[in-house]
Coordinates of N, CA and C in Angstrom, one line a residue:
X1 N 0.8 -1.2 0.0 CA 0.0 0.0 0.0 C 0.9 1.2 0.0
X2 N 0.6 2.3 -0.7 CA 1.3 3.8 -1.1 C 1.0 4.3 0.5
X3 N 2.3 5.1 0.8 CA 1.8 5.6 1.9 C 1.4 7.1 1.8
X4 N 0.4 7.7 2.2 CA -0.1 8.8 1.9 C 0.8 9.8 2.2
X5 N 1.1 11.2 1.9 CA 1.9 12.0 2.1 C 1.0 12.9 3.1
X6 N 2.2 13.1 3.9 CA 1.6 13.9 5.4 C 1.7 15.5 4.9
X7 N 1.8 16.1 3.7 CA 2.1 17.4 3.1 C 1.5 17.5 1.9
X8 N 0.3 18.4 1.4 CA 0.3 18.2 -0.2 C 0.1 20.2 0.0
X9 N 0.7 20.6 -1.0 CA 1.4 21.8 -1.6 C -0.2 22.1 -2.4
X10 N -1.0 23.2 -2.2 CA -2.4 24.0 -3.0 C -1.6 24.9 -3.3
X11 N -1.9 25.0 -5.1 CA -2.0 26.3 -5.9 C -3.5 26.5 -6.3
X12 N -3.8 27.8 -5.9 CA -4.6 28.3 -5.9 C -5.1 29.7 -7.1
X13 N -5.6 29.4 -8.0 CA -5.4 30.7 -9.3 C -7.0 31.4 -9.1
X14 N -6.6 33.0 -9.1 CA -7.5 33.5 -9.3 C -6.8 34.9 -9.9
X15 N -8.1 35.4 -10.8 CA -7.7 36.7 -12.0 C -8.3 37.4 -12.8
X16 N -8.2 38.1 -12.8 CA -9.5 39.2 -13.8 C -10.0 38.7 -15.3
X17 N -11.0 38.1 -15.3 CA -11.2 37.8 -16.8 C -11.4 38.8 -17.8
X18 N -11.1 38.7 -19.3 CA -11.0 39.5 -20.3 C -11.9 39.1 -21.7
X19 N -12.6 39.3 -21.9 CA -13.3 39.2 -23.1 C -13.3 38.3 -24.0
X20 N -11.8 38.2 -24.1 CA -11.2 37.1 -25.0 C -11.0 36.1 -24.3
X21 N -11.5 34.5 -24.7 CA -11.2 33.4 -23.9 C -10.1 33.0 -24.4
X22 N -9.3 32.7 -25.5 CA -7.8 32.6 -25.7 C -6.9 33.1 -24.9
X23 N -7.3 34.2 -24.3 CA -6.5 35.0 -23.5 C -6.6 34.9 -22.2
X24 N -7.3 34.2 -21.6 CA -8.1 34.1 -20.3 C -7.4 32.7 -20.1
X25 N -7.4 31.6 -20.8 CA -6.6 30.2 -21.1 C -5.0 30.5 -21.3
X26 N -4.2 31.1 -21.7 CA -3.3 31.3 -22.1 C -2.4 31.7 -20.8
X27 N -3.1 32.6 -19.8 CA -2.9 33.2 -18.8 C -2.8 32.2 -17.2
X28 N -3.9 31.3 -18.0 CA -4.0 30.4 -16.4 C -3.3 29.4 -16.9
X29 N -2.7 28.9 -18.0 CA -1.9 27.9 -18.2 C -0.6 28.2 -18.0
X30 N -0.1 29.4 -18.3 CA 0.9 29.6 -18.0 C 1.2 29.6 -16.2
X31 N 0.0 30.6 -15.4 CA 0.0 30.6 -14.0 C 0.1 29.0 -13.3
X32 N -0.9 27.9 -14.1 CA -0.3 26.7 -13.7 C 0.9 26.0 -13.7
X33 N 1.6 26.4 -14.4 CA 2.9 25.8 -15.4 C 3.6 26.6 -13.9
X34 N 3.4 27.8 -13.4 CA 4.5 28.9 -12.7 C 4.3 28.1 -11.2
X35 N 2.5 27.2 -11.2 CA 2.7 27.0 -9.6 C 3.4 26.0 -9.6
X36 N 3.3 24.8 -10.8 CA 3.9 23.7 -10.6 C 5.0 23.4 -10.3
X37 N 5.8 24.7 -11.2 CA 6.8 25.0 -10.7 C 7.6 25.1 -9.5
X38 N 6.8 26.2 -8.8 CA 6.8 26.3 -7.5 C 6.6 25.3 -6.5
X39 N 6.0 24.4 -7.1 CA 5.3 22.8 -6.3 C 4.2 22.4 -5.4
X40 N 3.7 23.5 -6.3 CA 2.1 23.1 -6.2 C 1.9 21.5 -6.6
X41 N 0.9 21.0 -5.7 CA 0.4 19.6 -6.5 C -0.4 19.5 -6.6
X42 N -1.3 20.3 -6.4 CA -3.2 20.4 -6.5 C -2.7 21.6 -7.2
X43 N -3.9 22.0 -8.2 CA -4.0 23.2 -8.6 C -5.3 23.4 -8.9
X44 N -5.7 24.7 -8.1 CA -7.5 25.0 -8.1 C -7.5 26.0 -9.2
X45 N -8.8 26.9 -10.0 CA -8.8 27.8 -10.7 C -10.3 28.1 -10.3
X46 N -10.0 29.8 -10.3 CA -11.7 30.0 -10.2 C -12.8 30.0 -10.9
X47 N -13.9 29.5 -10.4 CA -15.2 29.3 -11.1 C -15.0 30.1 -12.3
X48 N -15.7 29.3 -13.3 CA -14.9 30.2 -14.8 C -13.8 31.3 -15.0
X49 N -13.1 30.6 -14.9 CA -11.5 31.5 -15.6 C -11.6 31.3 -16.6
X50 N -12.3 30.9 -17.9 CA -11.9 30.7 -19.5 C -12.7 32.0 -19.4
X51 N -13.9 32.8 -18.9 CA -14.7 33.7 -19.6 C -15.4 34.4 -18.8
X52 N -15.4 35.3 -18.9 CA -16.7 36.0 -17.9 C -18.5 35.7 -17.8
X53 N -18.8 36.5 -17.4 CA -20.2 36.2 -16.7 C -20.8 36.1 -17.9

């Protein structure tokens, strides 16, 4: 049996959306790419990040 990790690392994205969904995607992929980096191992994003209301 895997033994569970006593530590998991949340990234957490949140950000102004913009009109453009290519641009809205572009932005949070990169922000994920930056937490992973950082070592995030969850990564959340807020209720529609691709687009506004």
């Amino acid at each position: 049996m895997e033994k569970v990790p006593e530590k998991v690392t949340l990234g957490l994205l949140q950000h102004s959306c913009r009109p453009e969904v290519a641009a809205n995607l572009d932005y949070c992929l990169k922000a994920v790419e930056n937490a992973a980096q950082d070592g995030a191992q969850i990564i959340c994003t807020q209720e529609l990040f691709a687009s506004q209301y």
